[in-house]
């Protein structure tokens, strides 16, 4: 079993007869940790009902935004730790792990970070300060997010690449390792289960490992669209990354019920939806929920079948009402997660329970 899945909280360890009523974490606890991204300020940004759902269903937390560069260091040398401190404290209070996200990204990062002199020093300083503050309290860090090109070859042409060259990745991983010897360090990206980007990512990771860079995990984001889940690619990717000796986590899973051609999970994409395109404003039709359930079941089955490599499955949001997919790539009513707007389990929960019994 991989490092970050070694210690699921005792209360969440599964017995063999676990049902959907026991909650998502209990269902999967024999195989991997189940986590959830939270965008609200904890604890008061959640209603008591949402808090109960979060604590009852999940064993790990990812900060949806508050640890990103622009949030945690909005101006040079001015750090804002209030929200991340509260999130880490909440997780500890409830026996949940923290999967921190993220240190180096081309999005949600102030322009001053990668312009002018001293880019490398500022990057190392950011990582030392942020990772150091939570050292020993964070299970995993997404050290670098979305560095691989798509489309294109090699690395994404990001401001980090322009400022520091390809070396920026190893600078970041070494700085993170120095600041917290115990956190499991991740490379995180979207579409890296798909063959072309998978090959580019494998090449990158192999190179890093050969040079002794302390990358230990691969985060496959998993922002997928209903009926387009790449099951076979995903299995091949888990096996390929696992073959490098890395643990694999599904770090940001959701299953969009509205097609969004050609945008992957690129947060820079914006679309205008007209009101008549808000297909499911009045609720999600049962046949769509049934397909979503079946596909979530298949997904979890695949992950459980690869439990020796898969450390964690994290959903990108607590329930449909707070999903980023209501706003990205444009505004419409979405239903991508396991729980509906009233915090009720959707059909996916039963499908997952059934899939795990097989
Ligand atoms: C998203 C958040 O969910 C939104 O609230 C924010 O406005 C934009 O970023 N890939 C990632 C995440 O790695 O950080 C993104 O989160 C979703 C895509």
Coordinates of C-alpha atoms and ligand atoms in Angstrom, one line a residue:
X1 CA 0.0 0.0 0.0
X2 CA 1.3 3.5 -0.8
X3 CA 2.5 6.1 1.7
X4 CA -0.5 8.5 1.7
X5 CA -3.1 5.7 2.0
X6 CA -1.3 4.0 4.9
X7 CA -3.4 5.4 7.7
X8 CA -7.1 5.9 7.0
X9 CA -8.7 7.1 10.3
X10 CA -9.6 4.1 12.4
X11 CA -13.3 5.0 12.4
X12 CA -13.4 4.7 8.6
X13 CA -11.8 1.3 8.2
X14 CA -14.2 -0.9 6.5
X15 CA -15.5 -4.2 7.6
X16 CA -16.4 -6.6 4.8
X17 CA -20.1 -5.9 5.1
X18 CA -20.3 -2.2 4.3
X19 CA -23.2 -0.6 2.5
X20 CA -23.9 2.8 0.9
X21 CA -25.5 3.9 4.1
X22 CA -22.1 3.7 5.8
X23 CA -20.7 6.4 3.6
X24 CA -18.3 6.8 0.7
X25 CA -15.1 6.5 2.8
X26 CA -16.2 3.4 4.6
X27 CA -17.1 1.8 1.4
X28 CA -13.7 2.3 -0.1
X29 CA -11.5 2.2 3.0
X30 CA -10.0 -1.2 2.3
X31 CA -8.8 0.1 -1.0
X32 CA -8.0 3.8 -0.9
X33 CA -8.7 7.1 0.9
X34 CA -11.7 9.1 -0.3
X35 CA -11.4 12.9 -0.2
X36 CA -13.2 16.0 -1.1
X37 CA -12.3 19.5 -2.2
X38 CA -13.7 22.3 -0.1
X39 CA -14.0 25.9 -1.3
X40 CA -15.8 27.4 1.7
X41 CA -14.1 28.8 4.8
X42 CA -14.2 26.2 7.5
X43 CA -16.1 25.6 9.5
X44 CA -18.6 28.5 9.2
X45 CA -18.8 28.6 5.4
X46 CA -20.6 25.3 5.5
X47 CA -24.1 24.7 6.9
X48 CA -24.4 22.1 9.7
X49 CA -25.8 19.7 7.2
X50 CA -22.9 20.2 4.8
X51 CA -20.4 19.8 7.7
X52 CA -22.1 16.5 8.7
X53 CA -21.9 15.3 5.1
X54 CA -18.2 16.2 4.7
X55 CA -17.2 14.6 8.0
X56 CA -19.5 11.6 7.5
X57 CA -18.5 10.7 4.0
X58 CA -14.9 11.8 3.5
X59 CA -11.5 11.0 5.1
X60 CA -9.5 13.7 3.4
X61 CA -9.8 17.4 2.4
X62 CA -8.3 19.4 -0.5
X63 CA -8.5 23.2 -0.3
X64 CA -10.3 24.1 -3.5
X65 CA -8.6 27.6 -3.8
X66 CA -7.2 29.0 -0.5
X67 CA -3.7 27.4 -0.8
X68 CA -3.2 28.5 -4.4
X69 CA -0.4 31.0 -5.0
X70 CA -2.7 34.0 -5.5
X71 CA -4.7 33.3 -2.4
X72 CA -1.9 32.4 0.0
X73 CA 0.6 35.0 -1.1
X74 CA -1.5 37.7 -2.8
X75 CA 1.3 40.4 -2.7
X76 CA 5.1 39.9 -2.5
X77 CA 5.9 38.7 1.0
X78 CA 2.3 39.2 2.3
X79 CA 0.8 35.8 3.2
X80 CA -2.7 35.1 4.0
X81 CA -2.9 32.0 6.1
X82 CA -6.3 32.5 7.8
X83 CA -8.3 30.1 5.5
X84 CA -5.7 27.4 5.1
X85 CA -5.0 27.5 8.9
X86 CA -8.7 26.9 9.5
X87 CA -8.9 24.1 6.9
X88 CA -6.0 22.3 8.4
X89 CA -7.3 22.7 11.9
X90 CA -10.7 21.4 10.9
X91 CA -9.2 18.4 9.2
X92 CA -7.2 17.6 12.3
X93 CA -10.1 18.0 14.6
X94 CA -12.1 15.5 12.5
X95 CA -9.3 13.0 11.9
X96 CA -9.1 13.9 8.2
X97 CA -6.0 14.0 6.0
X98 CA -5.1 17.2 4.1
X99 CA -4.1 17.0 0.4
X100 CA -2.7 20.4 -0.2
X101 CA -3.1 22.1 -3.6
X102 CA -0.9 23.6 -5.2
X103 CA 2.5 25.3 -5.2
X104 CA 3.4 25.9 -8.8
X105 CA 0.8 26.6 -11.5
X106 CA 0.4 29.0 -14.4
X107 CA -3.2 29.9 -13.2
X108 CA -4.3 31.7 -10.1
X109 CA -0.8 33.0 -9.7
X110 CA 0.1 36.7 -9.5
X111 CA 2.1 38.1 -12.5
X112 CA 4.8 39.4 -10.2
X113 CA 5.7 35.8 -9.3
X114 CA 7.3 35.1 -12.6
X115 CA 8.4 38.5 -13.8
X116 CA 11.6 40.6 -13.2
X117 CA 14.6 39.5 -11.3
X118 CA 14.7 36.9 -8.5
X119 CA 12.0 34.6 -9.9
X120 CA 13.8 31.5 -8.6
X121 CA 14.4 32.9 -5.2
X122 CA 10.8 34.0 -4.9
X123 CA 9.6 30.5 -5.9
X124 CA 11.8 28.8 -3.4
X125 CA 10.8 31.3 -0.7
X126 CA 7.1 30.7 -1.4
X127 CA 7.5 27.0 -1.1
X128 CA 9.7 27.1 2.0
X129 CA 7.2 29.4 3.7
X130 CA 4.0 27.7 2.7
X131 CA 5.1 24.0 3.0
X132 CA 7.1 24.8 6.1
X133 CA 4.1 26.3 7.9
X134 CA 2.1 23.0 7.5
X135 CA 5.0 20.6 7.7
X136 CA 4.0 17.4 9.4
X137 CA 0.3 18.2 9.1
X138 CA -0.2 17.7 5.4
X139 CA -0.4 14.2 3.8
X140 CA 0.3 15.2 0.2
X141 CA 1.3 18.3 -1.7
X142 CA 0.5 19.0 -5.4
X143 CA 3.9 20.5 -6.0
X144 CA 3.5 21.2 -9.7
X145 CA 0.1 21.5 -11.5
X146 CA -0.5 21.2 -15.2
X147 CA 3.1 21.5 -16.6
X148 CA 2.7 19.2 -19.6
X149 CA 1.8 20.7 -23.0
X150 CA -1.6 20.1 -24.5
X151 CA -1.7 20.4 -27.4
X152 CA 2.0 20.3 -28.3
X153 CA 5.1 18.5 -27.2
X154 CA 7.1 18.5 -24.0
X155 CA 6.3 21.1 -21.4
X156 CA 3.5 23.7 -21.5
X157 CA 4.7 27.1 -22.6
X158 CA 3.9 28.7 -19.2
X159 CA 5.4 31.8 -17.6
X160 CA 7.4 29.4 -15.3
X161 CA 9.0 27.8 -18.2
X162 CA 9.8 31.1 -19.8
X163 CA 11.3 32.5 -16.6
X164 CA 13.3 29.5 -15.4
X165 CA 13.4 26.9 -18.1
X166 CA 12.4 23.2 -17.5
X167 CA 14.4 23.3 -14.3
X168 CA 11.5 25.0 -12.5
X169 CA 10.0 21.6 -11.7
X170 CA 13.0 20.2 -9.9
X171 CA 13.6 23.5 -8.1
X172 CA 10.0 23.2 -6.8
X173 CA 10.2 19.5 -5.8
X174 CA 13.5 19.9 -4.0
X175 CA 12.3 23.0 -2.1
X176 CA 9.1 21.2 -1.0
X177 CA 11.1 18.1 0.1
X178 CA 13.4 20.4 2.2
X179 CA 10.5 22.1 3.8
X180 CA 8.6 19.0 4.7
X181 CA 10.4 15.6 4.6
X182 CA 7.2 13.7 5.3
X183 CA 4.6 14.9 2.8
X184 CA 4.1 12.8 -0.3
X185 CA 5.0 15.1 -3.3
X186 CA 2.7 15.0 -6.3
X187 CA 2.8 16.0 -10.0
X188 CA -0.9 16.8 -10.9
X189 CA -2.5 17.3 -14.3
X190 CA -5.6 16.7 -16.4
X191 CA -6.0 14.4 -19.4
X192 CA -2.8 12.6 -18.5
X193 CA -4.6 9.3 -18.7
X194 CA -5.0 9.9 -22.5
X195 CA -2.3 8.2 -24.6
X196 CA -0.6 11.3 -26.1
X197 CA -0.4 13.4 -23.0
X198 CA 0.3 10.2 -20.9
X199 CA 3.4 9.6 -23.0
X200 CA 4.6 13.2 -22.5
X201 CA 3.9 13.0 -18.8
X202 CA 5.7 9.6 -18.5
X203 CA 8.8 11.1 -20.2
X204 CA 8.8 14.1 -17.9
X205 CA 8.4 11.9 -14.7
X206 CA 11.0 9.4 -15.9
X207 CA 13.5 12.3 -16.4
X208 CA 12.7 13.7 -13.0
X209 CA 13.2 10.4 -11.3
X210 CA 16.4 9.7 -13.1
X211 CA 17.8 13.0 -11.8
X212 CA 16.8 12.1 -8.2
X213 CA 14.0 14.7 -8.1
X214 CA 11.7 13.7 -5.1
X215 CA 8.4 13.2 -7.0
X216 CA 6.4 10.4 -5.4
X217 CA 2.9 10.6 -6.8
X218 CA 0.9 11.4 -9.9
X219 CA -2.5 13.1 -9.6
X220 CA -4.8 12.4 -12.4
X221 CA -7.4 15.2 -12.0
X222 CA -10.4 13.3 -13.5
X223 CA -12.6 16.2 -14.7
X224 CA -14.6 14.0 -17.0
X225 CA -17.8 14.2 -19.0
X226 CA -20.7 11.8 -18.8
X227 CA -20.4 8.9 -21.4
X228 CA -16.8 10.0 -22.2
X229 CA -14.9 8.5 -19.2
X230 CA -11.7 7.0 -20.7
X231 CA -11.8 3.7 -18.6
X232 CA -9.2 1.8 -20.7
X233 CA -6.9 4.8 -20.9
X234 CA -7.2 5.3 -17.2
X235 CA -6.3 1.7 -16.4
X236 CA -3.3 1.9 -18.7
X237 CA -2.2 5.1 -17.1
X238 CA -2.5 3.8 -13.5
X239 CA -0.3 0.8 -14.6
X240 CA 2.2 3.0 -16.4
X241 CA 2.6 5.5 -13.6
X242 CA 2.7 2.7 -11.0
X243 CA 5.4 1.0 -13.1
X244 CA 7.6 4.0 -12.4
X245 CA 7.2 3.3 -8.7
X246 CA 4.9 6.2 -8.2
X247 CA 1.6 6.2 -6.3
X248 CA -1.5 7.4 -8.2
X249 CA -4.4 9.4 -7.0
X250 CA -7.5 10.7 -8.7
X251 CA -7.4 14.2 -7.3
X252 CA -10.3 16.2 -8.7
X253 CA -13.0 13.9 -9.9
X254 CA -16.3 15.1 -11.2
X255 CA -18.6 13.8 -14.0
X256 CA -20.1 16.7 -16.0
X257 CA -23.6 15.9 -17.2
X258 CA -23.4 18.5 -20.0
X259 CA -20.9 18.0 -22.8
X260 CA -18.1 20.6 -23.1
X261 CA -16.2 19.8 -26.2
X262 CA -12.5 20.6 -26.5
X263 CA -11.7 22.2 -23.2
X264 CA -10.2 19.4 -21.1
X265 CA -10.1 21.0 -17.7
X266 CA -8.3 24.2 -18.8
X267 CA -9.6 26.9 -16.4
X268 CA -8.7 29.6 -18.9
X269 CA -11.5 28.5 -21.2
X270 CA -14.7 30.6 -21.1
X271 CA -18.0 29.9 -22.8
X272 CA -21.3 31.7 -22.9
X273 CA -24.3 29.5 -22.3
X274 CA -27.7 30.8 -23.2
X275 CA -30.6 30.3 -20.8
X276 CA -32.2 27.7 -23.2
X277 CA -29.0 25.7 -22.9
X278 CA -29.3 25.4 -19.2
X279 CA -30.7 21.9 -19.8
X280 CA -31.0 20.7 -16.2
X281 CA -31.9 23.8 -14.3
X282 CA -35.0 22.1 -12.9
X283 CA -33.2 19.0 -11.9
X284 CA -31.2 16.1 -13.5
X285 CA -33.3 13.6 -15.4
X286 CA -33.3 10.1 -13.8
X287 CA -31.9 8.4 -16.9
X288 CA -28.9 10.8 -16.8
X289 CA -28.4 10.1 -13.1
X290 CA -28.6 6.3 -13.8
X291 CA -25.9 6.6 -16.4
X292 CA -23.8 8.7 -14.1
X293 CA -24.3 6.1 -11.4
X294 CA -23.2 3.2 -13.6
X295 CA -20.1 5.1 -14.7
X296 CA -19.1 6.1 -11.2
X297 CA -19.5 2.4 -10.2
X298 CA -17.2 1.3 -13.0
X299 CA -14.7 3.9 -12.1
X300 CA -14.5 2.9 -8.5
X301 CA -14.3 -0.7 -9.4
X302 CA -11.2 0.0 -11.6
X303 CA -9.6 2.0 -8.8
X304 CA -10.2 -0.8 -6.3
X305 CA -8.8 -3.3 -8.7
X306 CA -5.6 -1.2 -8.7
X307 CA -5.5 -0.5 -5.0
X308 CA -1.8 -1.4 -4.7
X309 CA -1.1 1.7 -6.8
X310 CA -4.1 4.0 -6.2
X311 CA -3.8 5.9 -2.9
X312 CA -6.8 8.2 -3.1
X313 CA -10.0 9.2 -4.9
X314 CA -10.9 12.9 -4.3
X315 CA -14.1 14.6 -5.6
X316 CA -13.9 18.2 -6.7
X317 CA -16.6 19.5 -4.4
X318 CA -19.0 18.3 -1.6
X319 CA -22.3 18.4 -3.5
X320 CA -23.7 19.5 -6.9
X321 CA -24.7 22.9 -5.6
X322 CA -21.1 23.9 -4.9
X323 CA -19.4 22.4 -7.9
X324 CA -17.2 24.6 -10.0
X325 CA -18.9 23.1 -13.0
X326 CA -21.9 25.4 -12.3
X327 CA -19.6 28.2 -13.3
X328 CA -16.9 26.7 -15.7
X329 CA -16.6 26.9 -18.6
X330 CA -19.7 29.0 -18.4
X331 CA -22.8 29.3 -16.1
X332 CA -25.3 26.5 -16.1
X333 CA -26.8 24.2 -13.6
X334 CA -24.7 21.1 -13.2
X335 CA -25.0 17.8 -11.4
X336 CA -21.5 16.2 -11.4
X337 CA -20.9 14.8 -7.9
X338 CA -22.2 12.1 -5.6
X339 CA -24.5 14.2 -3.5
X340 CA -27.3 16.5 -4.7
X341 CA -28.0 20.1 -3.7
X342 CA -29.9 18.9 -0.6
X343 CA -26.9 16.8 0.4
X344 CA -28.8 13.6 -0.4
X345 CA -26.9 10.7 -1.9
X346 CA -27.5 10.3 -5.6
X347 CA -27.9 6.9 -7.3
X348 CA -24.1 6.8 -7.8
X349 CA -23.7 5.8 -4.2
X350 CA -25.6 2.6 -4.5
X351 CA -23.9 1.9 -7.8
X352 CA -20.5 2.3 -6.2
X353 CA -21.5 0.0 -3.3
X354 CA -22.7 -2.6 -5.8
X355 CA -19.6 -2.3 -7.9
X356 CA -17.4 -2.9 -4.9
X357 CA -19.2 -6.1 -3.9
X358 CA -18.2 -7.7 -7.2
Ligands
LIG1 C1 -10.8 25.5 -9.9 C2 -11.7 25.9 -8.7 O1 -12.6 24.8 -8.5 C3 -12.5 27.2 -9.0 O2 -13.2 27.6 -7.9 C4 -11.6 28.3 -9.5 O3 -12.3 29.4 -9.8 C5 -10.7 27.8 -10.6 O4 -10.0 26.6 -10.2 N1 -7.9 22.0 -12.1 C6 -7.3 22.4 -10.9 C7 -8.1 23.1 -9.9 O5 -6.2 21.9 -10.6 O6 -7.3 23.9 -9.1 C8 -9.2 23.9 -10.6 O7 -10.0 24.5 -9.5 C9 -10.0 23.0 -11.5 C10 -9.2 22.5 -12.6

